[in-house]
Coordinates of C-alpha atoms and ligand atoms in Angstrom, one line a residue:
Chain A
X151 CA 13.4 -15.0 -27.6
X152 CA 13.3 -13.6 -31.1
X153 CA 10.7 -15.4 -32.9
X154 CA 11.7 -14.1 -36.2
X155 CA 12.6 -17.3 -38.7
X156 CA 16.4 -16.6 -39.6
X157 CA 15.8 -17.4 -42.8
X158 CA 14.2 -14.2 -42.9
X159 CA 17.0 -12.0 -41.0
X160 CA 17.5 -8.7 -43.0
X161 CA 20.4 -7.4 -44.5
X162 CA 22.8 -5.8 -41.6
X163 CA 23.8 -1.9 -42.7
X164 CA 27.1 -1.4 -43.7
X165 CA 28.5 2.0 -42.2
X166 CA 31.9 3.5 -41.8
X167 CA 32.4 3.0 -37.8
X168 CA 33.2 6.0 -35.9
X169 CA 37.1 7.3 -36.1
X170 CA 38.5 6.4 -32.7
X171 CA 42.1 7.9 -33.0
X172 CA 42.3 7.4 -28.8
X173 CA 42.9 3.7 -29.2
X174 CA 45.7 4.2 -31.5
X175 CA 47.6 6.6 -28.9
X176 CA 47.0 4.9 -26.2
X177 CA 48.0 1.5 -27.2
X178 CA 51.3 3.0 -28.6
X179 CA 52.1 4.3 -25.2
X180 CA 51.1 1.3 -23.9
X181 CA 53.3 -0.7 -26.1
X182 CA 56.4 1.9 -25.3
X183 CA 56.2 1.4 -21.7
X184 CA 56.1 -2.6 -22.0
X185 CA 59.0 -2.4 -24.1
X186 CA 60.7 -0.3 -21.5
X187 CA 59.9 -2.5 -18.6
X188 CA 60.9 -5.9 -20.3
X189 CA 64.0 -4.1 -21.6
X190 CA 64.7 -3.2 -18.0
X191 CA 63.7 -6.6 -16.6
X192 CA 66.0 -8.3 -19.5
X193 CA 69.2 -6.5 -19.7
X194 CA 69.4 -6.3 -16.1
X195 CA 72.2 -9.0 -14.6
X196 CA 71.0 -8.4 -11.3
X197 CA 68.1 -10.6 -12.2
X198 CA 70.2 -13.4 -12.9
X199 CA 67.1 -15.1 -15.6
X200 CA 69.6 -18.3 -15.8
X201 CA 69.3 -19.0 -12.0
X202 CA 65.7 -18.3 -11.8
X203 CA 64.7 -20.9 -14.9
X204 CA 67.0 -23.2 -13.3
X205 CA 65.3 -23.1 -9.9
X206 CA 61.8 -22.6 -11.6
X207 CA 61.6 -26.2 -12.3
X208 CA 63.4 -27.2 -9.1
X209 CA 62.4 -30.5 -7.1
X210 CA 62.4 -28.9 -3.7
X211 CA 60.3 -25.5 -5.3
X212 CA 57.7 -27.7 -7.3
X213 CA 57.2 -29.8 -4.0
X214 CA 56.6 -26.2 -2.5
X215 CA 54.1 -25.5 -5.2
X216 CA 52.5 -28.9 -4.3
X217 CA 52.5 -28.1 -0.5
X218 CA 51.2 -24.4 -0.8
X219 CA 48.0 -26.2 -3.4
X220 CA 47.5 -28.9 -0.8
X221 CA 47.4 -25.8 1.7
X222 CA 45.3 -23.2 0.0
X223 CA 42.7 -25.9 -0.8
X224 CA 42.9 -27.8 2.2
X225 CA 42.1 -24.6 4.0
X226 CA 39.7 -23.2 1.8
X227 CA 37.4 -26.3 1.8
X228 CA 37.2 -26.8 5.6
X229 CA 36.8 -23.1 5.5
X230 CA 34.1 -23.1 3.1
X231 CA 32.0 -25.9 5.1
X232 CA 32.9 -23.8 8.4
X233 CA 31.4 -20.6 6.9
X234 CA 28.0 -22.2 5.5
X235 CA 27.6 -23.9 9.3
X236 CA 28.7 -20.3 10.8
X237 CA 26.1 -18.4 8.2
X238 CA 23.5 -20.9 8.9
X239 CA 23.8 -20.4 13.0
X240 CA 24.0 -16.6 12.6
X241 CA 20.3 -16.6 10.9
X242 CA 19.0 -19.8 13.3
X243 CA 16.2 -18.6 15.8
X244 CA 18.2 -20.4 18.1
X245 CA 19.9 -17.3 20.5
X246 CA 23.0 -19.9 21.1
X247 CA 23.5 -20.7 18.1
X248 CA 23.4 -17.2 16.8
X249 CA 26.3 -16.3 19.8
X250 CA 28.5 -18.8 18.9
X251 CA 28.4 -17.9 15.4
X252 CA 28.8 -14.2 16.2
X253 CA 32.3 -14.6 18.9
X254 CA 33.8 -17.0 16.6
X255 CA 33.6 -14.6 14.0
X256 CA 34.5 -11.5 16.3
X257 CA 37.5 -13.7 17.6
X258 CA 39.0 -15.0 14.3
X259 CA 38.5 -11.6 12.5
X260 CA 39.6 -10.1 15.0
X261 CA 43.2 -11.4 16.0
X262 CA 46.2 -11.4 13.5
X263 CA 46.3 -14.4 11.2
X264 CA 50.2 -14.5 12.2
X265 CA 49.7 -14.6 15.9
X266 CA 47.0 -17.5 15.3
X267 CA 49.8 -19.6 13.4
X268 CA 51.8 -19.3 15.9
X269 CA 49.3 -20.1 18.8
X270 CA 48.6 -23.2 16.8
X271 CA 52.2 -24.5 16.3
X272 CA 52.7 -23.7 20.1
X273 CA 49.4 -26.1 20.9
X274 CA 51.8 -29.0 21.3
X275 CA 53.3 -27.2 23.6
X276 CA 51.1 -25.3 25.5
X277 CA 48.6 -28.6 26.0
X278 CA 50.8 -31.6 25.6
X279 CA 48.0 -34.1 26.0
X280 CA 44.5 -33.5 25.0
X281 CA 41.9 -35.5 26.2
X282 CA 38.0 -35.7 25.7
X283 CA 36.0 -36.6 28.6
X284 CA 33.8 -34.5 31.2
X285 CA 35.5 -31.2 31.8
X286 CA 36.9 -31.2 35.7
X287 CA 35.4 -34.8 35.8
X288 CA 37.0 -38.7 34.0
X289 CA 38.8 -38.3 30.7
X290 CA 37.6 -40.8 28.0
X291 CA 40.3 -40.5 25.7
X292 CA 43.7 -38.9 25.9
X293 CA 46.4 -38.5 23.2
X294 CA 49.6 -36.6 22.9
X295 CA 49.0 -33.2 21.4
X296 CA 52.3 -34.0 18.5
X297 CA 50.9 -36.9 17.3
X298 CA 47.6 -35.4 16.2
X299 CA 48.3 -31.7 15.1
X300 CA 51.6 -31.9 13.0
X301 CA 52.9 -29.0 11.7
X302 CA 50.9 -29.6 8.6
X303 CA 47.2 -29.9 10.5
X304 CA 48.7 -26.6 12.3
X305 CA 48.7 -24.4 9.9
X306 CA 45.7 -25.8 8.0
X307 CA 43.8 -25.6 10.7
X308 CA 45.4 -22.2 11.5
X309 CA 44.6 -21.0 7.8
X310 CA 40.8 -22.8 7.7
X311 CA 39.6 -21.7 10.9
X312 CA 40.8 -17.8 10.0
X313 CA 39.0 -17.8 6.8
X314 CA 36.0 -19.0 7.7
X315 CA 35.7 -16.1 9.5
X316 CA 35.5 -14.1 6.7
X317 CA 33.9 -16.6 4.2
X318 CA 31.3 -16.5 6.9
X319 CA 30.0 -12.7 6.3
X320 CA 30.2 -13.8 2.5
X321 CA 28.3 -17.0 2.9
X322 CA 25.5 -14.6 5.0
X323 CA 25.5 -12.0 2.4
X324 CA 24.6 -14.7 -0.3
X325 CA 22.1 -16.2 1.9
X326 CA 20.6 -12.7 2.6
X327 CA 20.3 -12.2 -1.3
X328 CA 18.2 -14.5 -2.4
X329 CA 14.4 -13.5 -2.4
X330 CA 12.4 -14.7 1.0
X331 CA 9.7 -15.9 -1.7
X332 CA 12.1 -19.0 -2.6
X333 CA 12.1 -20.3 0.7
X334 CA 8.3 -19.7 1.1
X335 CA 7.6 -21.5 -2.2
X336 CA 9.6 -24.5 -1.3
X337 CA 8.4 -24.6 1.9
X338 CA 5.2 -24.5 0.8
X339 CA 5.8 -27.8 -1.3
X340 CA 6.5 -29.5 1.9
X341 CA 10.5 -29.4 1.8
X342 CA 12.3 -29.2 4.8
X343 CA 14.6 -26.4 6.0
X344 CA 18.0 -29.0 5.1
X345 CA 16.6 -29.5 1.9
X346 CA 15.4 -26.3 1.0
X347 CA 18.9 -24.9 2.0
X348 CA 20.6 -26.9 -0.1
X349 CA 18.6 -27.3 -2.9
X350 CA 17.4 -24.0 -2.9
X351 CA 18.5 -21.5 -1.3
X352 CA 22.6 -22.2 -1.5
X353 CA 22.4 -22.3 -5.3
X354 CA 21.0 -18.9 -5.8
X355 CA 23.1 -17.6 -3.0
X356 CA 25.8 -19.5 -4.6
X357 CA 26.1 -16.2 -7.5
X358 CA 26.8 -14.0 -5.0
X359 CA 29.3 -15.9 -3.0
X360 CA 31.5 -17.6 -5.8
X361 CA 33.4 -14.1 -6.8
X362 CA 34.6 -13.1 -3.5
X363 CA 35.4 -16.0 -2.5
X364 CA 37.4 -16.6 -5.5
X365 CA 38.8 -13.3 -4.1
X366 CA 39.7 -15.0 -0.8
X367 CA 40.9 -18.3 -2.7
X368 CA 43.6 -16.1 -4.6
X369 CA 44.3 -14.3 -1.6
X370 CA 44.5 -17.8 0.7
X371 CA 47.1 -18.5 -2.0
X372 CA 49.7 -16.1 -0.7
X373 CA 48.5 -16.3 3.0
X374 CA 49.7 -19.5 3.4
X375 CA 53.5 -18.1 3.1
X376 CA 52.7 -16.9 6.5
X377 CA 52.8 -20.3 7.8
X378 CA 56.4 -20.1 8.9
X379 CA 55.1 -19.0 11.7
X380 CA 53.9 -22.5 12.9
X381 CA 56.7 -23.3 11.8
X382 CA 55.5 -25.3 8.8
X383 CA 58.7 -24.9 6.1
X384 CA 57.8 -27.2 2.9
X385 CA 55.8 -24.5 0.9
X386 CA 56.5 -22.1 -2.1
X387 CA 58.0 -19.3 -0.4
X388 CA 59.7 -20.9 2.6
X389 CA 61.3 -23.3 0.2
X390 CA 62.3 -20.4 -2.1
X391 CA 63.9 -18.5 0.5
X392 CA 65.8 -21.1 1.8
X393 CA 67.7 -21.7 -1.3
X394 CA 67.7 -18.1 -1.9
X395 CA 69.5 -17.9 0.9
X396 CA 72.0 -21.1 0.8
X397 CA 73.2 -20.0 -3.0
X398 CA 73.3 -16.0 -2.1
X399 CA 71.0 -15.4 -4.9
X400 CA 67.6 -14.2 -2.7
X401 CA 66.6 -12.0 -5.8
X402 CA 66.5 -14.6 -8.0
X403 CA 64.3 -17.2 -6.0
X404 CA 62.1 -14.4 -4.8
X405 CA 61.4 -14.3 -8.7
X406 CA 60.5 -17.4 -9.3
X407 CA 58.4 -17.5 -6.2
X408 CA 56.4 -14.7 -7.8
X409 CA 56.1 -16.5 -11.1
X410 CA 54.7 -19.6 -9.5
X411 CA 52.0 -17.6 -7.7
X412 CA 51.2 -15.9 -11.1
X413 CA 50.9 -18.9 -12.4
X414 CA 48.6 -20.3 -10.1
X415 CA 46.1 -17.5 -9.8
X416 CA 45.8 -17.5 -13.5
X417 CA 44.4 -20.8 -13.3
X418 CA 42.4 -20.1 -10.4
X419 CA 41.3 -17.1 -12.5
X420 CA 40.1 -19.3 -15.1
X421 CA 38.5 -21.7 -12.8
X422 CA 36.4 -18.9 -11.0
X423 CA 35.0 -17.6 -14.4
X424 CA 33.7 -21.2 -15.1
X425 CA 32.1 -21.4 -11.5
X426 CA 30.6 -18.6 -12.2
X427 CA 29.4 -19.1 -15.4
X428 CA 27.7 -22.8 -13.7
X429 CA 26.2 -20.3 -11.4
X430 CA 24.6 -17.5 -13.2
X431 CA 22.6 -20.4 -14.9
X432 CA 19.2 -19.3 -15.2
X433 CA 19.4 -15.6 -14.5
X434 CA 20.5 -14.3 -17.5
X435 CA 18.5 -16.0 -19.6
X436 CA 19.5 -19.4 -19.8
X437 CA 22.9 -18.4 -21.8
X438 CA 24.9 -20.9 -19.6
X439 CA 24.4 -24.3 -17.7
X440 CA 26.5 -27.2 -19.2
X441 CA 24.0 -27.3 -22.5
X442 CA 20.7 -27.8 -21.4
X443 CA 17.7 -25.5 -21.8
X444 CA 17.9 -22.9 -25.2
X445 CA 20.3 -20.4 -25.4
X446 CA 20.5 -17.2 -26.8
X447 CA 21.5 -13.8 -26.7
X448 CA 21.5 -11.5 -23.8
X449 CA 17.8 -11.5 -23.2
X450 CA 16.0 -7.7 -23.2
X451 CA 14.0 -6.4 -20.5
X452 CA 10.3 -7.9 -21.1
X453 CA 7.1 -6.3 -19.9
X454 CA 7.0 -8.8 -17.0
X455 CA 10.4 -8.0 -16.0
X456 CA 9.4 -4.3 -15.7
X457 CA 5.4 -5.0 -13.8
X458 CA 8.1 -7.2 -11.2
X459 CA 10.3 -4.5 -10.9
X460 CA 8.1 -1.7 -10.5
X461 CA 6.8 -3.7 -7.2
X462 CA 3.2 -2.2 -7.6
X463 CA 1.5 -5.2 -8.1
X464 CA 1.6 -6.5 -4.8
X465 CA -1.7 -4.8 -2.4
X466 CA -3.3 -3.1 -5.7
X467 CA -6.7 -4.6 -6.0
X468 CA -7.4 -2.5 -8.8
X469 CA -4.3 -3.4 -10.8
X470 CA -6.3 -6.8 -13.1
X471 CA -9.2 -4.4 -14.1
X472 CA -6.9 -2.0 -16.3
X473 CA -8.0 -2.7 -19.7
Chain B
X297 CA -4.7 -35.1 -12.6
X298 CA -5.9 -38.2 -11.5
X299 CA -5.3 -38.0 -7.3
X300 CA -7.9 -34.9 -7.5
X301 CA -10.8 -36.9 -8.8
X302 CA -13.7 -36.9 -7.4
X303 CA -15.1 -40.2 -9.2
X304 CA -14.0 -42.5 -7.1
X305 CA -16.5 -45.2 -6.3
X306 CA -18.6 -43.9 -3.1
X307 CA -18.1 -46.1 -0.2
X308 CA -20.9 -46.4 2.1
X309 CA -19.6 -47.2 5.3
X310 CA -21.0 -44.4 8.0
X311 CA -17.5 -43.3 8.6
X312 CA -16.9 -43.1 5.0
X313 CA -19.7 -41.4 4.4
X314 CA -18.9 -38.6 7.6
X315 CA -15.4 -37.8 6.1
X316 CA -17.0 -37.5 2.5
X317 CA -19.7 -34.6 4.0
X318 CA -16.6 -33.1 6.5
X319 CA -15.6 -29.9 4.9
X320 CA -12.2 -29.8 3.6
X321 CA -11.4 -26.9 5.6
X322 CA -12.7 -25.5 8.7
X323 CA -11.2 -22.4 9.9
X324 CA -12.9 -21.9 13.4
X325 CA -12.4 -18.2 14.8
X326 CA -9.1 -17.7 13.4
X327 CA -6.9 -15.0 14.9
X328 CA -3.9 -13.6 13.7
X329 CA -1.2 -11.0 15.7
X330 CA 1.2 -10.0 14.3
X331 CA 4.1 -8.8 16.7
X332 CA 3.8 -8.4 20.2
X333 CA 3.4 -5.4 22.9
X334 CA 2.8 -1.8 21.4
X335 CA 4.1 -3.2 17.6
X336 CA 1.4 -5.8 17.7
X337 CA -0.9 -5.8 14.7
X338 CA -4.8 -7.8 14.5
X339 CA -5.0 -9.1 11.1
X340 CA -7.2 -11.8 11.3
X341 CA -10.3 -10.8 14.0
X342 CA -11.6 -14.4 14.2
X343 CA -12.2 -15.8 10.7
X344 CA -14.9 -18.7 10.4
X345 CA -14.1 -20.3 7.2
X346 CA -15.8 -23.9 5.9
X347 CA -14.3 -24.9 2.3
X348 CA -16.6 -27.9 0.6
X349 CA -14.8 -30.8 -0.7
X350 CA -14.2 -30.2 -4.5
X351 CA -15.5 -26.6 -4.2
X352 CA -14.4 -23.8 -5.6
X353 CA -14.3 -20.6 -2.7
X354 CA -13.5 -16.9 -4.0
X355 CA -11.8 -14.5 -1.8
X356 CA -12.4 -11.2 -2.2
X357 CA -11.5 -8.2 -0.6
X358 CA -10.3 -4.8 -0.5
X359 CA -5.9 -4.5 0.2
X360 CA -4.5 -5.6 3.4
X361 CA -8.0 -7.1 4.6
X362 CA -6.2 -10.3 5.4
X363 CA -6.7 -12.5 2.5
X364 CA -3.2 -13.6 1.7
X365 CA -2.1 -14.3 5.6
X366 CA -5.5 -16.2 5.9
X367 CA -4.4 -18.4 2.9
X368 CA -0.8 -18.0 4.5
X369 CA -2.1 -19.9 8.3
X370 CA -4.2 -22.3 6.1
X371 CA -0.8 -24.2 4.9
X372 CA 1.0 -23.1 8.3
X373 CA 3.2 -20.7 6.3
X374 CA 1.8 -18.2 8.9
X375 CA 1.4 -19.9 12.6
X376 CA -2.4 -18.7 13.6
X377 CA -2.3 -16.9 17.1
X378 CA -6.1 -18.1 18.0
X379 CA -9.0 -20.6 17.0
X380 CA -8.3 -23.7 14.4
X381 CA -7.4 -24.8 11.0
X382 CA -8.4 -27.9 10.3
X383 CA -7.8 -29.6 7.0
X384 CA -9.3 -33.2 5.8
X385 CA -10.1 -33.9 9.2
X386 CA -6.5 -33.1 10.4
X387 CA -5.8 -30.2 13.0
X388 CA -3.0 -27.8 11.3
X389 CA 0.0 -27.0 13.3
X390 CA -1.1 -28.3 16.6
X391 CA -1.9 -32.1 18.3
X392 CA -4.7 -32.5 21.1
X393 CA -3.7 -35.1 23.7
X394 CA -6.0 -37.3 25.4
X395 CA -6.1 -34.7 28.0
X396 CA -6.5 -32.0 26.0
X397 CA -3.3 -30.3 26.0
X398 CA -2.2 -28.8 23.0
X399 CA 1.1 -29.7 21.5
X400 CA 3.1 -27.5 18.5
X401 CA 3.9 -30.0 15.9
X402 CA 7.6 -30.9 14.8
X403 CA 8.5 -29.3 11.8
X404 CA 8.9 -32.4 10.1
X405 CA 5.2 -33.3 10.4
X406 CA 4.0 -29.6 9.3
X407 CA 5.8 -30.0 6.6
X408 CA 3.8 -33.5 5.6
X409 CA 0.8 -31.6 6.5
X410 CA 2.0 -28.6 3.8
X411 CA 2.8 -31.0 1.2
X412 CA -0.9 -31.6 0.7
X413 CA -1.9 -28.5 0.0
X414 CA -0.7 -26.9 -3.3
X415 CA 0.4 -23.1 -3.0
X416 CA 0.4 -20.8 -6.2
X417 CA 1.7 -17.2 -5.2
X418 CA 1.2 -13.5 -6.8
X419 CA 4.9 -13.1 -7.5
X420 CA 5.4 -17.2 -9.1
X421 CA 8.1 -18.1 -7.2
X422 CA 9.6 -20.5 -9.6
X423 CA 12.9 -21.6 -9.0
X424 CA 15.0 -19.7 -11.5
X425 CA 18.0 -22.0 -11.5
X426 CA 16.3 -24.8 -12.4
X427 CA 13.9 -25.2 -15.6
X428 CA 10.3 -25.6 -16.1
X429 CA 10.7 -29.4 -15.9
X430 CA 13.1 -29.6 -12.8
X431 CA 10.8 -27.1 -10.9
X432 CA 8.1 -29.2 -11.1
X433 CA 10.1 -32.4 -10.4
X434 CA 11.8 -31.0 -7.4
X435 CA 9.2 -31.9 -4.8
X436 CA 8.0 -35.2 -5.9
X437 CA 11.7 -36.6 -5.7
X438 CA 13.0 -34.5 -3.0
X439 CA 9.8 -34.9 -0.6
X440 CA 8.1 -37.8 -1.6
X441 CA 11.1 -39.7 -2.9
X442 CA 10.0 -40.3 -6.5
X443 CA 12.5 -41.4 -8.6
X444 CA 13.4 -38.8 -11.0
X445 CA 12.4 -40.9 -13.9
X446 CA 8.9 -41.3 -12.9
X447 CA 8.9 -37.8 -11.8
X448 CA 9.9 -36.8 -15.0
X449 CA 7.2 -38.8 -16.9
X450 CA 5.1 -36.9 -14.2
X451 CA 6.1 -33.5 -14.5
X452 CA 5.7 -33.6 -18.3
X453 CA 2.2 -34.6 -18.1
X454 CA 1.5 -31.9 -16.1
X455 CA 3.4 -29.2 -18.3
X456 CA 1.2 -30.6 -21.1
X457 CA -1.5 -29.7 -19.2
X458 CA -1.3 -26.4 -18.4
X459 CA 0.1 -26.4 -22.1
X460 CA 3.7 -25.9 -21.8
X461 CA 5.4 -29.3 -23.0
X462 CA 7.3 -27.4 -25.3
X463 CA 8.6 -25.4 -23.0
X464 CA 9.7 -27.8 -20.3
X465 CA 14.3 -27.0 -21.0
X466 CA 13.0 -23.1 -20.6
X467 CA 14.4 -21.5 -17.8
X468 CA 12.1 -19.0 -16.0
X469 CA 13.7 -16.1 -17.2
X470 CA 12.8 -17.2 -20.5
X471 CA 9.4 -17.9 -20.0
X472 CA 6.6 -14.7 -20.2
X473 CA 4.2 -14.1 -16.9
X474 CA 2.0 -16.0 -17.6
X475 CA 4.0 -19.2 -18.9
X476 CA 5.7 -18.9 -15.3
X477 CA 2.8 -19.1 -13.4
X478 CA 1.3 -21.9 -15.5
X479 CA 4.4 -23.8 -14.8
X480 CA 4.2 -22.3 -10.7
X481 CA 0.9 -24.6 -10.8
X482 CA 2.3 -27.1 -12.2
X483 CA 4.6 -27.6 -9.9
X484 CA 1.9 -27.6 -7.2
X485 CA -0.2 -30.4 -8.6
X486 CA 3.5 -32.5 -8.8
X487 CA 2.0 -32.9 -5.0
X488 CA -1.0 -34.4 -5.7
X489 CA -2.3 -32.0 -3.2
X490 CA -5.9 -32.2 -2.1
X491 CA -6.4 -28.3 -1.7
X492 CA -4.8 -25.2 -4.1
X493 CA -4.6 -22.3 -2.5
X494 CA -4.1 -19.2 -5.2
X495 CA -3.1 -16.0 -3.9
X496 CA -4.1 -12.9 -6.6
X497 CA -2.2 -15.9 -9.1
X498 CA -3.0 -13.0 -12.0
X499 CA -2.0 -9.7 -10.5
X500 CA 1.3 -9.7 -11.1
X501 CA 0.4 -10.5 -14.9
X502 CA 0.6 -8.6 -18.2
X503 CA -3.3 -7.6 -18.7
X504 CA -3.0 -9.9 -22.1
X505 CA -1.9 -12.8 -20.0
X506 CA -4.6 -12.9 -17.4
X507 CA -6.7 -15.4 -19.3
X508 CA -4.5 -18.6 -20.0
X509 CA -3.7 -18.9 -16.7
X510 CA -7.3 -18.3 -15.7
X511 CA -8.3 -21.0 -18.2
X512 CA -5.8 -23.5 -16.3
X513 CA -7.2 -22.6 -13.2
X514 CA -11.2 -23.1 -14.4
X515 CA -9.8 -26.4 -16.0
X516 CA -8.5 -27.5 -12.5
X517 CA -11.7 -26.6 -10.9
X518 CA -13.8 -28.5 -13.6
X519 CA -11.6 -31.9 -12.6
X520 CA -12.8 -31.4 -8.7
X521 CA -9.8 -30.1 -7.0
X522 CA -10.5 -28.0 -4.1
X523 CA -9.6 -24.5 -4.4
X524 CA -9.1 -21.4 -2.0
X525 CA -8.4 -18.5 -4.8
X526 CA -7.9 -14.9 -3.3
X527 CA -8.8 -12.5 -6.9
X528 CA -10.3 -9.7 -8.2
X529 CA -11.2 -11.4 -11.5
X530 CA -14.9 -10.5 -10.5
X531 CA -15.7 -12.5 -13.9
X532 CA -13.7 -16.0 -13.0
X533 CA -15.6 -15.6 -9.3
X534 CA -18.8 -15.5 -11.1
X535 CA -18.0 -18.1 -13.6
X536 CA -16.4 -20.6 -11.9
X537 CA -16.6 -20.1 -8.2
X538 CA -18.8 -22.6 -5.6
X539 CA -18.5 -19.7 -2.8
X540 CA -17.7 -16.4 -2.9
X541 CA -16.5 -14.7 0.3
X542 CA -15.8 -11.1 1.1
X543 CA -13.5 -9.7 3.6
X544 CA -12.7 -6.4 5.1
X545 CA -10.6 -5.5 8.2
X546 CA -9.6 -8.8 9.1
X547 CA -13.0 -10.5 9.1
X548 CA -15.2 -12.1 6.7
X549 CA -18.2 -9.6 5.8
X550 CA -19.9 -11.3 3.8
X551 CA -19.9 -14.8 1.4
X552 CA -22.8 -16.8 -0.1
X553 CA -23.0 -18.4 -3.6
X554 CA -21.6 -16.1 -6.4
X555 CA -24.9 -14.9 -7.6
X556 CA -26.0 -13.4 -4.6
X557 CA -23.1 -12.0 -3.4
X558 CA -21.9 -10.6 -6.5
X559 CA -25.6 -9.5 -7.7
X560 CA -27.3 -8.6 -4.6
X561 CA -24.5 -7.4 -2.1
X562 CA -26.6 -6.4 1.4
X563 CA -23.1 -4.9 3.2
X564 CA -22.3 -1.4 2.1
X565 CA -18.6 -2.0 2.1
X566 CA -19.1 -5.0 0.0
X567 CA -21.2 -2.6 -2.2
X568 CA -18.8 0.1 -2.6
X569 CA -16.0 -2.6 -3.2
X570 CA -17.8 -4.1 -6.0
X571 CA -18.4 -1.2 -7.4
X572 CA -14.6 -0.1 -7.5
X573 CA -14.0 -3.2 -9.2
X574 CA -15.8 -3.8 -11.9
Ligands
ADP698 N1 4.7 -10.7 9.0 C1 4.0 -9.6 8.7 N2 4.3 -8.6 10.0 C2 3.4 -7.5 10.0 N3 1.9 -7.4 9.4 C3 1.8 -8.2 8.6 C4 2.9 -9.2 7.8 N4 1.7 -9.6 6.5 C5 1.3 -9.0 6.5 N5 0.8 -7.8 7.8 C6 0.0 -6.9 7.6 O1 -1.6 -7.8 8.1 C7 -2.3 -7.0 6.9 C8 -3.0 -8.0 6.0 O2 -2.3 -8.5 4.8 P1 -2.4 -9.4 3.7 O3 -3.1 -10.1 4.3 O4 -1.6 -9.1 3.4 O5 -3.7 -8.8 2.9 P2 -4.1 -8.7 2.0 O6 -3.7 -9.9 0.9 O7 -5.5 -8.9 1.9 O8 -3.8 -8.2 1.0 C9 -1.6 -5.7 6.3 O9 -2.1 -4.8 6.8 C10 -0.5 -5.6 6.2 O10 0.2 -5.0 6.4
MG699 MG1 -2.3 -10.2 0.0

């Protein structure tokens, strides 16, 4: 918060910058290396760039991209909901809830995702009929597994349940990063636990949760290729492999898939940037947050921050008498 | 501040009269033990305290004497181990049935009890992801179900009252400590509390900012708010308090009118404490 009126800003100093020859040298070296790499890629006939270009826009490939996106976002969305529940259960004072959460995380982190996906795919073989009822007692509602758990749902559930175990730990770390004083202040205002979590603690935890979750999303994008274990055969990797094998040109089709993954990852990274900015509002002097509130440059640490950070104020009865 | 004003016409029915004479806070033989077994710490050792309606009680005492714990017990942030606390005639945290059996209240009911008591913390605890205005609006909208517009109008009124109307759109990180604490006071007042608790509200402040917060508190006291203030600001105690309580080692050692307690302390521990603080 600079109080100086803008009309009185002093003329900034004009000085020659420090020479930085290292930058020029490194730029030249990198340029040469990049040129070599591009040359090696473009001029090598084995890559068949004409085939790459042709199949980059192929209907089956684009549909594969669509399914990959559906699996990625679908499973991440479900996983995030589960993870928040698991993290809250893990912190609850109900020992049953804590135990369930612990077991869930232990199991889904402890077994390979590939194995889990195979089992989800086999569910309709292992349990041809699913029923709701009292264990060992009467059944109220029965249906054929195949009708409900299709390959798509098996893939989605398999990915989501596995991911939820990892995300739960991320959410838990996020929740513990929030000053307990926040929940306490909300409690003192008469807010109930659910509201405190949703309105006060979670939004602040998001600052810690979003970056690793973005990372997990990008990782999930490529983990979706494992759903051939189910088997679910419409997503990008399977589709491009199938085409590659059919036309006996696997390498150009691998490049097609790689280019699509790179493109999606780039878009995800941009999205992550904006999410991080949104959840960082209020924490960096309010530079962010959709235009509400005054903006300023990066805030300089103030005396009050130092008093707070020193942690000396907690129990010192004589602090206030300092002149 | 309308809700707390004591200038409403005094009813003269016996029940109303009894209610008006009854203290706002009545703590009886309050004990608090943290932990259990070998780790048990006996922090409050039988505290009795009456706080009259519309009065200001200042609690003094050395660090670790249990002042914060006492305040936190009054609004149920801590569960008391033994004894009882009544606020506005209601037993806090429990219900006694016809047979005299004590039942723990449901968290929802406790939250409701708490919503009538405002609390101001040493370290402000403003919500950093919300602007000053949103901080003040939060509880009225979320707890009392006020409409956004109504809550906003009222919040702006309160921010104006603590002298921060033009800072409404600022985030806490953009405010000085004194301003943050004043927003925190406005946030507590937004719930129209009948009782305000202050736990060393100026101890974390840059000394030059202490005055602005004390001024707001003094103004609040004048408006007739019932207040319990833990502070080491002897000047504030002398000027604003109706009643001063000195705590040491989990008990109230001496209490009375400010002039008596501060100028003629009979208890050696209090004499010692005042000699250090002044
Ligand atoms: N949650 C807790 N668990 C264990 N001991 C506590 C807890 N809270 C406070 N205490 C202890 O209670 C004593 C009184 O604390 P407090 O009420 O904060 O004192 P004051 O506010 O007067 O400085 C201290 O010795 C402190 O260590
Ligand atoms: Mg304290």
